[in-house]
Short mmCIF file of C-alpha atoms in Angstrom, two decimals:
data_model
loop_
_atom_site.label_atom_id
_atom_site.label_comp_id
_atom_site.label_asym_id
_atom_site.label_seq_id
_atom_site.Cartn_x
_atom_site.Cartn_y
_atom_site.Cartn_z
CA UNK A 841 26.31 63.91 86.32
CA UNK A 842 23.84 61.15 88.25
CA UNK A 843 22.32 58.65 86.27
CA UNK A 844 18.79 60.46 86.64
CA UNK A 845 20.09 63.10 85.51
CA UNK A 846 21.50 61.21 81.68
CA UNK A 847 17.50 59.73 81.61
CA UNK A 848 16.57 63.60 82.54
CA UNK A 849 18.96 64.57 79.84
CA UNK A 850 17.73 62.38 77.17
CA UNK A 851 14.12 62.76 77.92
CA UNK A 852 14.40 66.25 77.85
CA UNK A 853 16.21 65.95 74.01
CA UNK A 854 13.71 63.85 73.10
CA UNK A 855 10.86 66.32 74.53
CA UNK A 856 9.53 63.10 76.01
CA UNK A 857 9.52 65.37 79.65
CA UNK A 858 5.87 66.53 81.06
CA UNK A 859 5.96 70.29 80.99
CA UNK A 860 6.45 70.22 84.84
CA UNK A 861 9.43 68.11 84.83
CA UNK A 862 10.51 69.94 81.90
CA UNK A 863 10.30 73.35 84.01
CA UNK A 864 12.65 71.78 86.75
CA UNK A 865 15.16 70.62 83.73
CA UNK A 866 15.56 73.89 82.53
CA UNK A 867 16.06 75.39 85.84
CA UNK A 868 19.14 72.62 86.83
CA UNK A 869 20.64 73.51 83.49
CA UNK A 870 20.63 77.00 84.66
CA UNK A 871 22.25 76.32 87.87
CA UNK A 872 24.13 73.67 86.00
CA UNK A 873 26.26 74.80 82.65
CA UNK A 874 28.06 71.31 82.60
CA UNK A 875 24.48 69.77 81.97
CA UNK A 876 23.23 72.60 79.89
CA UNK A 877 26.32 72.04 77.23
CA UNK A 878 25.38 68.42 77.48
CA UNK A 879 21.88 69.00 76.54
CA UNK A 880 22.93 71.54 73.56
CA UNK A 881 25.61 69.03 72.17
CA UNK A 882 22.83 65.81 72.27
CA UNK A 883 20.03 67.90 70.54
CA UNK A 884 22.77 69.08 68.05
CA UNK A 885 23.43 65.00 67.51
CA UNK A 886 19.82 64.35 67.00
CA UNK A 887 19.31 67.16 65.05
CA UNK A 888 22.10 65.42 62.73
CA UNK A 889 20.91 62.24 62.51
CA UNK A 890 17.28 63.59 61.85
CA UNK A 891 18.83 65.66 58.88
CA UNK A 892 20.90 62.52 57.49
CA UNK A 893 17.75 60.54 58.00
CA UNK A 894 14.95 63.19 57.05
CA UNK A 895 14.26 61.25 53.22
CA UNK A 896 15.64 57.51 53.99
CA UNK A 897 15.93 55.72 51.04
CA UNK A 898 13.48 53.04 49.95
CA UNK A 899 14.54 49.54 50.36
CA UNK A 900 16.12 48.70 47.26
CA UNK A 901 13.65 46.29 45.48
CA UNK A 902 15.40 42.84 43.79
CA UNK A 903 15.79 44.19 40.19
CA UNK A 904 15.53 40.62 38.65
CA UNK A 905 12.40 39.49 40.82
CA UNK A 906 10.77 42.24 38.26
CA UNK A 907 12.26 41.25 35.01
CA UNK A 908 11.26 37.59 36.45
CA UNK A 909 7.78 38.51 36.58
CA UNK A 910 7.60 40.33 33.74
CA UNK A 911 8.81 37.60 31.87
CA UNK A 912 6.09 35.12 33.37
CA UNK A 913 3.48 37.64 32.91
CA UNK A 914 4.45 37.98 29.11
CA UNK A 915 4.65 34.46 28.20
CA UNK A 916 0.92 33.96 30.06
CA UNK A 917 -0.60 36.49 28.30
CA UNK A 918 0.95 34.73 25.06
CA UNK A 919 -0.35 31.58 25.95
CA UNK A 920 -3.62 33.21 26.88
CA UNK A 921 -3.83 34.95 23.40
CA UNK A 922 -3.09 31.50 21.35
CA UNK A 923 -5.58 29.80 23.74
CA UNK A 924 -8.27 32.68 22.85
CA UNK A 925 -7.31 32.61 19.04
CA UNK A 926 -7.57 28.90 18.56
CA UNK A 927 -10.76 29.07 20.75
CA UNK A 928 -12.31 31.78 18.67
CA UNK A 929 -11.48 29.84 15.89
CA UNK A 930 -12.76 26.46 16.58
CA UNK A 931 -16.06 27.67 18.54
CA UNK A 932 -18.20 29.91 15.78
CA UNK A 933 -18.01 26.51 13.59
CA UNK A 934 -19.61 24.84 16.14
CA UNK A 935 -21.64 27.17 17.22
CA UNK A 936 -23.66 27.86 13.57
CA UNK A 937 -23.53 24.16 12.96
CA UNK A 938 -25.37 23.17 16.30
CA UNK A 939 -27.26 26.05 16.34
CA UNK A 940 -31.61 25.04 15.72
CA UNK A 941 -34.40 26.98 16.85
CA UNK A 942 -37.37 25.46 18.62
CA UNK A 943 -40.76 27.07 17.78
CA UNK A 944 -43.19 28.15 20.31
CA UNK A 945 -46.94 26.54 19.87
CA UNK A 946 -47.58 29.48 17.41
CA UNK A 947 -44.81 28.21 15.19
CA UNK A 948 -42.91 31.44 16.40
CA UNK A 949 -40.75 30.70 18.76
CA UNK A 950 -36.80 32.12 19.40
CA UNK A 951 -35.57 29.36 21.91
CA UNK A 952 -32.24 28.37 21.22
CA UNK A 953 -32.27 24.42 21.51
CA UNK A 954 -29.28 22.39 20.78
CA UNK A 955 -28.34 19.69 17.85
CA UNK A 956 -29.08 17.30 20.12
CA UNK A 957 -33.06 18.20 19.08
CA UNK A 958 -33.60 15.89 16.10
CA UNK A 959 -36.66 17.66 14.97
CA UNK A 960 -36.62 18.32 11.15
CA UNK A 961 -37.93 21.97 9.89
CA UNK A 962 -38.65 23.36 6.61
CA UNK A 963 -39.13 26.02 5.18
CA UNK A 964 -40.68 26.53 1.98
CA UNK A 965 -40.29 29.91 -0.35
CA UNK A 966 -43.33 30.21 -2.59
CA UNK A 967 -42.90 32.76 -5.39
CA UNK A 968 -44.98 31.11 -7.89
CA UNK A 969 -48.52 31.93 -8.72
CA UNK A 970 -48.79 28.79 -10.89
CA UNK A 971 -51.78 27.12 -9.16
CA UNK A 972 -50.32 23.75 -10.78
CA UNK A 973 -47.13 24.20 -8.96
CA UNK A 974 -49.06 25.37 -5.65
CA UNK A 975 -50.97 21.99 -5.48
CA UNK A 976 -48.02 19.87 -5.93
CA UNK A 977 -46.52 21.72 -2.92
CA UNK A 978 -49.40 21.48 -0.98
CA UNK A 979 -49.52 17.81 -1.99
CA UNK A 980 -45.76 17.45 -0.91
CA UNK A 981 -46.07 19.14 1.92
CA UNK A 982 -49.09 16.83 3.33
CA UNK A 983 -47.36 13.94 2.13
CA UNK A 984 -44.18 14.96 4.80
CA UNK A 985 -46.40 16.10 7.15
CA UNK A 986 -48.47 12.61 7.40
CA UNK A 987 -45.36 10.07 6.95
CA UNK A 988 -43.14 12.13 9.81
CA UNK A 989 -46.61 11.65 11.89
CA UNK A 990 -46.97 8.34 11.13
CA UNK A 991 -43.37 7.25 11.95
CA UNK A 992 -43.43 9.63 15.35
CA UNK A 993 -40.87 11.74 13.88
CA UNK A 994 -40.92 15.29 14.78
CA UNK A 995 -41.74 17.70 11.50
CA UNK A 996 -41.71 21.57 11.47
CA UNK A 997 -42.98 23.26 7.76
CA UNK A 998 -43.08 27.04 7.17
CA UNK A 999 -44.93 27.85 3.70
CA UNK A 1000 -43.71 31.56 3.21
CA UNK A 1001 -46.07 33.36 0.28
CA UNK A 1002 -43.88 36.34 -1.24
CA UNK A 1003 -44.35 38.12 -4.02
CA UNK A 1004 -46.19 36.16 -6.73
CA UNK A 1005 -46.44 33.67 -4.45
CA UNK A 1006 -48.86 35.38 -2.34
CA UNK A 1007 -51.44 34.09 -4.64
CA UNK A 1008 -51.88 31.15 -2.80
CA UNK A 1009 -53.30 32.75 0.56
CA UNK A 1010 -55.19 35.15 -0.87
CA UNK A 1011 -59.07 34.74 -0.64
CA UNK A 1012 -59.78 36.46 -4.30
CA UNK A 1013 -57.32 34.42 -6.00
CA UNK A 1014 -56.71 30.86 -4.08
CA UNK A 1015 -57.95 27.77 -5.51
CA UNK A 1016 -56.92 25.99 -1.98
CA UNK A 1017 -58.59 28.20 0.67
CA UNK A 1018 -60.58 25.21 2.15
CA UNK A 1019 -57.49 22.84 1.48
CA UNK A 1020 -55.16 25.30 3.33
CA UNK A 1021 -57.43 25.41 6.22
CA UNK A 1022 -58.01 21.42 6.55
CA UNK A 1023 -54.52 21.29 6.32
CA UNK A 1024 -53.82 24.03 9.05
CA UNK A 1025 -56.12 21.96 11.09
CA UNK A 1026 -54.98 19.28 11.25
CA UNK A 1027 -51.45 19.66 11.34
CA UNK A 1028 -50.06 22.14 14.00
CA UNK A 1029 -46.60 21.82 13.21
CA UNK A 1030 -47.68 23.25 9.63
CA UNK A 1031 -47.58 26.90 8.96
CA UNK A 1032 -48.74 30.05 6.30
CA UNK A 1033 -46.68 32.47 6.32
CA UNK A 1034 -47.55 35.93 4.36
CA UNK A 1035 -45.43 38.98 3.54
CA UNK A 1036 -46.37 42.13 4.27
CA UNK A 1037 -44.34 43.77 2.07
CA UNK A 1038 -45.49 41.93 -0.82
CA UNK A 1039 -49.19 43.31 0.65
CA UNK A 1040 -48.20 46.91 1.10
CA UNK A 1041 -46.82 47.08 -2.58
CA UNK A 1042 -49.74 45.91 -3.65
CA UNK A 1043 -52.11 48.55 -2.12
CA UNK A 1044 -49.12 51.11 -2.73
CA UNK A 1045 -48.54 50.41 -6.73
CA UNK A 1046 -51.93 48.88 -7.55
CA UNK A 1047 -54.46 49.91 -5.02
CA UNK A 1048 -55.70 46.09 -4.10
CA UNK A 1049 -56.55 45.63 -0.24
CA UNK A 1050 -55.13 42.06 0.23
CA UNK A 1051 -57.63 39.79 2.30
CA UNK A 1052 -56.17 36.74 3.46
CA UNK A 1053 -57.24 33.32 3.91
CA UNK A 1054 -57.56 33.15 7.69
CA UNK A 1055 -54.93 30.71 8.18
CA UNK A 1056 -52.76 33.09 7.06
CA UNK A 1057 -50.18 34.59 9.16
CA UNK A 1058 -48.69 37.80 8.02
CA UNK A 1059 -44.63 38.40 8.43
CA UNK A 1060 -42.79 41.74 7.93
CA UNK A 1061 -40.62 40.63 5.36
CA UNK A 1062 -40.73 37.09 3.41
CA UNK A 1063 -37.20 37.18 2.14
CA UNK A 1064 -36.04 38.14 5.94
CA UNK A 1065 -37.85 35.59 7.50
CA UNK A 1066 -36.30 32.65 5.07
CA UNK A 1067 -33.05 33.82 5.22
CA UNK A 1068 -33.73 33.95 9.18
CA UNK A 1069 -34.88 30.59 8.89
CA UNK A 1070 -31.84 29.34 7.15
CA UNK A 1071 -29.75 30.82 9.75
CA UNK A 1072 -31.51 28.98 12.49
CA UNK A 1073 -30.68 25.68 10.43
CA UNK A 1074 -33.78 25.07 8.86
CA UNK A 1075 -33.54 23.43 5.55
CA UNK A 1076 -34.87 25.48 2.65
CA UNK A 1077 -36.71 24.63 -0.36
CA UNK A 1078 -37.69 27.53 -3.03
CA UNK A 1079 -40.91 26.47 -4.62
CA UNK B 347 22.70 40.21 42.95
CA UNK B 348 19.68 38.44 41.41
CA UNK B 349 19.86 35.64 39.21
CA UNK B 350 17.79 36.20 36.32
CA UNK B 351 19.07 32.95 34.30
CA UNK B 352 17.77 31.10 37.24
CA UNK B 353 14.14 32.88 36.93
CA UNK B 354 14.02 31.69 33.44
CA UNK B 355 14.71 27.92 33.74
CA UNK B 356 12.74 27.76 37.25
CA UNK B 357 9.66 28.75 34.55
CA UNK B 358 10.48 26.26 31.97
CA UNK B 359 10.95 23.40 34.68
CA UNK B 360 7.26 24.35 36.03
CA UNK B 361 5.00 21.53 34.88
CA UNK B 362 2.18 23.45 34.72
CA UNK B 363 3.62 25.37 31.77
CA UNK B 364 3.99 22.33 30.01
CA UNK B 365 0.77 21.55 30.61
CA UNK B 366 -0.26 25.09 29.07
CA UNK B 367 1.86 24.19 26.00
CA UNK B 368 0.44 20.80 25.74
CA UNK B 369 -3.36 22.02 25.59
CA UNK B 370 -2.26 24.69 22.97
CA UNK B 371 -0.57 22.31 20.45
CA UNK B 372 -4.02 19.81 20.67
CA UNK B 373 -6.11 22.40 20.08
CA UNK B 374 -4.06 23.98 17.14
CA UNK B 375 -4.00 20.17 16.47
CA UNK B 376 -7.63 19.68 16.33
CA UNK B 377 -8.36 22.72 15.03
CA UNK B 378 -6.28 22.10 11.74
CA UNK B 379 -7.83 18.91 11.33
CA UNK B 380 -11.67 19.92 12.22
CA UNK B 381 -11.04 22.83 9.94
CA UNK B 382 -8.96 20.93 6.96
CA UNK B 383 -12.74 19.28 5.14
CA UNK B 384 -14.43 22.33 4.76
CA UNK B 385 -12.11 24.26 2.95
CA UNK B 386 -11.04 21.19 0.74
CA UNK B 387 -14.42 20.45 -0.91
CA UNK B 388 -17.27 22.55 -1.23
CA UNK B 389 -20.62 20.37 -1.05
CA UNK B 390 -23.42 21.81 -3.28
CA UNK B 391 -27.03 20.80 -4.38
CA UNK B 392 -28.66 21.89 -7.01
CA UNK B 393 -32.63 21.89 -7.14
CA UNK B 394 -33.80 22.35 -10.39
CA UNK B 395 -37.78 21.95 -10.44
CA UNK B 396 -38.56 24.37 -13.87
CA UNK B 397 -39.95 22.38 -16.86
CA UNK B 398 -38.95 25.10 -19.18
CA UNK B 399 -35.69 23.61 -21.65
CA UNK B 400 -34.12 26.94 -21.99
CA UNK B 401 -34.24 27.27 -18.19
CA UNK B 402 -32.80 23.88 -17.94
CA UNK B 403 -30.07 24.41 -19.96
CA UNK B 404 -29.22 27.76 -17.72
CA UNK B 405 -29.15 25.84 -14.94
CA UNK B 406 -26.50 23.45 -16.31
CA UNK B 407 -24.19 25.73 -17.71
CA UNK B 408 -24.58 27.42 -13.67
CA UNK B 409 -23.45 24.35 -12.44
CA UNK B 410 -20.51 23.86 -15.50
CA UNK B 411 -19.12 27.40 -14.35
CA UNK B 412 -19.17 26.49 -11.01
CA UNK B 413 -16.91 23.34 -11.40
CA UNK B 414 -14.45 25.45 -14.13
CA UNK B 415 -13.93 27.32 -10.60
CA UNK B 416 -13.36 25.17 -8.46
CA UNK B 417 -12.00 22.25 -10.42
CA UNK B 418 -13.77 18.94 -11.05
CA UNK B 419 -12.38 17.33 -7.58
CA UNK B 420 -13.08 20.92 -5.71
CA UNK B 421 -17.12 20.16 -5.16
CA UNK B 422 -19.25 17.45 -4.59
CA UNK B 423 -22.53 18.93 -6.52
CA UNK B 424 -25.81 16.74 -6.67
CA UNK B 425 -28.20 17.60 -8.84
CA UNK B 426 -31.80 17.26 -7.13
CA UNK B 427 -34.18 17.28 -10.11
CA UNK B 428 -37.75 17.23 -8.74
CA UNK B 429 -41.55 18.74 -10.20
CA UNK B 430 -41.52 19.63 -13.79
CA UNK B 431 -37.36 19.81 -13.43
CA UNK B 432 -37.36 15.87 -13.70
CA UNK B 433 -38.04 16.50 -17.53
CA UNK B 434 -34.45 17.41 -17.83
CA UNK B 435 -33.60 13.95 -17.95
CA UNK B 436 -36.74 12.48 -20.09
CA UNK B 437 -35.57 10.54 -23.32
CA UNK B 438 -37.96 11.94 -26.29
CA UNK B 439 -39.77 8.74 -26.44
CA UNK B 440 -41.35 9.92 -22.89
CA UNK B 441 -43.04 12.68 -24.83
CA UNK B 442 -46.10 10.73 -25.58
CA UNK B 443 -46.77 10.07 -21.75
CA UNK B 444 -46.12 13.95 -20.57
CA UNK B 445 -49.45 15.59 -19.68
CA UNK B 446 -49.56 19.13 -22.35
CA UNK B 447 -46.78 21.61 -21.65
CA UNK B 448 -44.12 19.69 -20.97
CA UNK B 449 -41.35 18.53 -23.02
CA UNK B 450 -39.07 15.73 -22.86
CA UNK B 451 -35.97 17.36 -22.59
CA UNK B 452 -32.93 15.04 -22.66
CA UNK B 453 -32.10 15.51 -26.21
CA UNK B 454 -29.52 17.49 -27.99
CA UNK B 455 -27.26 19.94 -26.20
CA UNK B 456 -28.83 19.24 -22.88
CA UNK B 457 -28.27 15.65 -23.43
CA UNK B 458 -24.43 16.26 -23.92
CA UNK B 459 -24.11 18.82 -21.41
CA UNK B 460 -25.54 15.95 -18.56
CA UNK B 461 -23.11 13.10 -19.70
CA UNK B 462 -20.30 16.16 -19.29
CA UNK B 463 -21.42 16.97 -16.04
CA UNK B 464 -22.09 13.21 -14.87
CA UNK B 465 -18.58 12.66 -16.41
CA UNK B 466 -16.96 15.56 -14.08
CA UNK B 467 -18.34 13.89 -11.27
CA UNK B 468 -21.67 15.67 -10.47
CA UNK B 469 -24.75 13.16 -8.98
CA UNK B 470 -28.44 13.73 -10.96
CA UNK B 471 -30.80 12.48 -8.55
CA UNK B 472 -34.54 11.66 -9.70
CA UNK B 473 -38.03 12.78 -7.75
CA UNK B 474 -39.72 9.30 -8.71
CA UNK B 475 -43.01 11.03 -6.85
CA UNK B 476 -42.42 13.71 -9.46
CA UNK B 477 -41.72 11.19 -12.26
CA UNK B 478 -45.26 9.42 -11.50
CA UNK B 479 -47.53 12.39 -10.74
CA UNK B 480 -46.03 13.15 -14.87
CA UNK B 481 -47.30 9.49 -15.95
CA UNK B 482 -43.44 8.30 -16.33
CA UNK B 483 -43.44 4.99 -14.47
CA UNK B 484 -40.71 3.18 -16.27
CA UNK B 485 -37.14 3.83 -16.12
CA UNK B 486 -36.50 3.09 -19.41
CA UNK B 487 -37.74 6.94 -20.54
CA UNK B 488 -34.72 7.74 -18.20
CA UNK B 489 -31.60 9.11 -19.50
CA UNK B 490 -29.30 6.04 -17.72
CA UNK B 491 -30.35 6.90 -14.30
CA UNK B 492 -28.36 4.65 -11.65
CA UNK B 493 -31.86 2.99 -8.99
CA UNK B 494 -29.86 4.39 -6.45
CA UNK B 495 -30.74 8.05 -7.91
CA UNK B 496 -34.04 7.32 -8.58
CA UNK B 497 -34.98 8.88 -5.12
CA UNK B 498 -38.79 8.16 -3.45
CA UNK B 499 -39.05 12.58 -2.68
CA UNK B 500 -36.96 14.99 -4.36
CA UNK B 501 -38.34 17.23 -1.44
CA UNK B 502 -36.55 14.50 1.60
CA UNK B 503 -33.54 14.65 -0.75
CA UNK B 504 -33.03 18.08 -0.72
CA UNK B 505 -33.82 18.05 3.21
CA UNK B 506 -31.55 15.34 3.99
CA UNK B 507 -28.53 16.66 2.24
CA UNK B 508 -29.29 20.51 3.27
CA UNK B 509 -28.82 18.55 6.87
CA UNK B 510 -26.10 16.58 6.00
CA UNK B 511 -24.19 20.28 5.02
CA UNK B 512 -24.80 20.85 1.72
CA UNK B 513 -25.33 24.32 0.60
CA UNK B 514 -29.13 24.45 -1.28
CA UNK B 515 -28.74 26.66 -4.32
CA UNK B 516 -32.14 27.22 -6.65
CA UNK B 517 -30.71 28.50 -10.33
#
């Protein structure tokens, strides 16, 4: 057999052979049986080796490169655990101590500000009706108010009215309206706080339509808004 | 065949890991120590600003229960006595000076259950504002009241120690 004739072979096995050249092959392996057993025994051969070969097995992986990372992605995520349990428990300390609140010009204001603000805020619960004990507050709370001017120190004061309290900022019953509103004028960082619940149990259970001293600023709930106020680090006096 | 002994030291030789295990220890390190004060010793104040005795007295025994809990050397308590509360530690001869309605209170029980308190380690601090808006403008109506407790505004008191961490507690 001529050497054309092997590439011919081959080719033909391998159905790499254009249909024309095919056509030729097929009729010299007619006129040929030498070549046409040939031909039969190498597609037989391939046929083998494409059987034996038809599912070859995946290259087999390094078993202990796995356990190896494995064991590096444990002890990480162990590390990363202790890392996020001590953080968790150092950072909420921190967090409530440092945490102030810095009022808007209303005296309402939710900006978070940082300890680093020095300003001092107060917040004072009035559930007293005693007009004695009212005056000495108000009295206090001008005194603050003037000496933390004076010195250029920065001063924040919430009066919160609730319950009893509310006495103060109403216009039927306050002996201070014109006091309040001097005060309220002069002071910005000073303000009257009312509760509204303490005003809608009073229409509710006794029918009186609270009118307050326009100064007055009127909160949903007075206990809420200390405890709030507390919470944002404000000191708290109960009057 | 893998070496899975080798792995293992190859990941204790990294530096970085000891860097890991460094940072861990100083923070548990820190943390134990930042943590350590505030469950040792609770820090309270006490604003007592009623005029009424029997109210007084309430207030004392409050702050008597609260050391039986804790133990004498578990809390640092100041009492912040301030408006008609600084009566609590008026000797009776202050009576005449008091403006009607309120009584000189340091007598009696209340005056033994003060020098027990004061004994257990608990602070009374004086509003002297308070004290003269009342007509009291000498010390000596005081029941033994140290200057240094005799403070200008029970009100800055109770700011500054509110600030300084104390938890405010009104009986």
């Amino acid at each position: 057999m001529s050497s054309s004739n092997e590439l011919d072979l081959n080719a033909f096995v391998d159905g790499e052979l254009t249909a024309d050249q095919q056509a030729e092959f097929l009729e010299a392996m007619r006129d040929d049986p030498e070549l046409a057993r040939q031909a039969c025994e190498l597609g037989q051969l391939k046929a083998q080796l494409r059987l034996a070969y038809a599912s070859p097995p995946p290259p087999r992986l390094r078993g202990g490169a796995r356990v190896g990372a494995s064991w590096r992605a444990i002890a990480a995520s162990g590390i990363l655990l202790v890392l996020g349990v001590v953080a968790g428990w150092l950072l909420p300390d921190d967090v409530e101590r440092n945490r102030f609140v810095v009022l808007d010009a209303d005296g309402r204001g939710q900006t978070p500000a940082t300890a680093a603000n020095d300003e001092t805020r107060i917040v004072f619960h009035l559930t007293n009706a005693d007009p004695l004990v009212a005056a000495e507050l108000l009295d206090e709370v001008e005194g603050m108010l003037a000496a933390y001017q004076a010195d250029h120190r920065p001063l924040r004061v919430e009066v919160v009215s609730h319950s009893d309290g509310l006495a103060l900022l109403r216009q039927s019953l306050t002996a201070y309206g014109t006091r309040i509103h001097e005060l309220a004028q002069r002071f910005p960082n000073l303000t009257f706080v009312a509760c509204r619940n303490t005003i809608d149990r009073l229409r509710v259970e006794r029918g009186i339509e609270v009118r307050l001293v326009p100064d007055a600023e009127v909160i949903d709930s007075g206990v809420n808004h200390v405890v709030r106020r507390q919470k944002e680090g404000w000191s708290y006096i109960r009057v | 065949m893998y070496d899975r002994q080798r792995e293992f030291r190859f990941a204790w030789k990294c530096p970085l890991w000891f860097c890991f295990a460094g940072l861990v220890g100083l923070l548990v390190w820190t943390g134990a120590a930042y943590a350590a004060p505030d469950s040792a010793r609770q820090q309270v104040v006490y604003h007592i600003s009623d005029g009424d005795p029997d109210r007084q007295r309430s207030a004392l025994r409050n702050v008597a229960n609260h050391l039986n809990i804790l133990g004498d050397d578990g809390a640092d308590i100041v009492v912040v006595l301030q408006g008609d509360g600084v009566t609590l530690l008026l000797r009776p001869d202050a009576q005449p000076q008091l403006p009607g309605g309120l009584s000189a209170n340091a007598t009696g029980e209340v005056r033994i259950g003060i020098e027990d308190l004061r004994l257990r380690g608990v602070r009374f601090e004086v509003c002297a504002h308070s004290l003269a808006r009342r007509g009291i403008d000498d010390d000596r109506y005081l029941l033994d009241v140290d200057p240094a407790d005799l403070v200008p505004s029970g009100i800055d008191e109770l700011v500054r120690l509110q600030r300084a961490g104390y938890t405010y507690i009104k009986p």
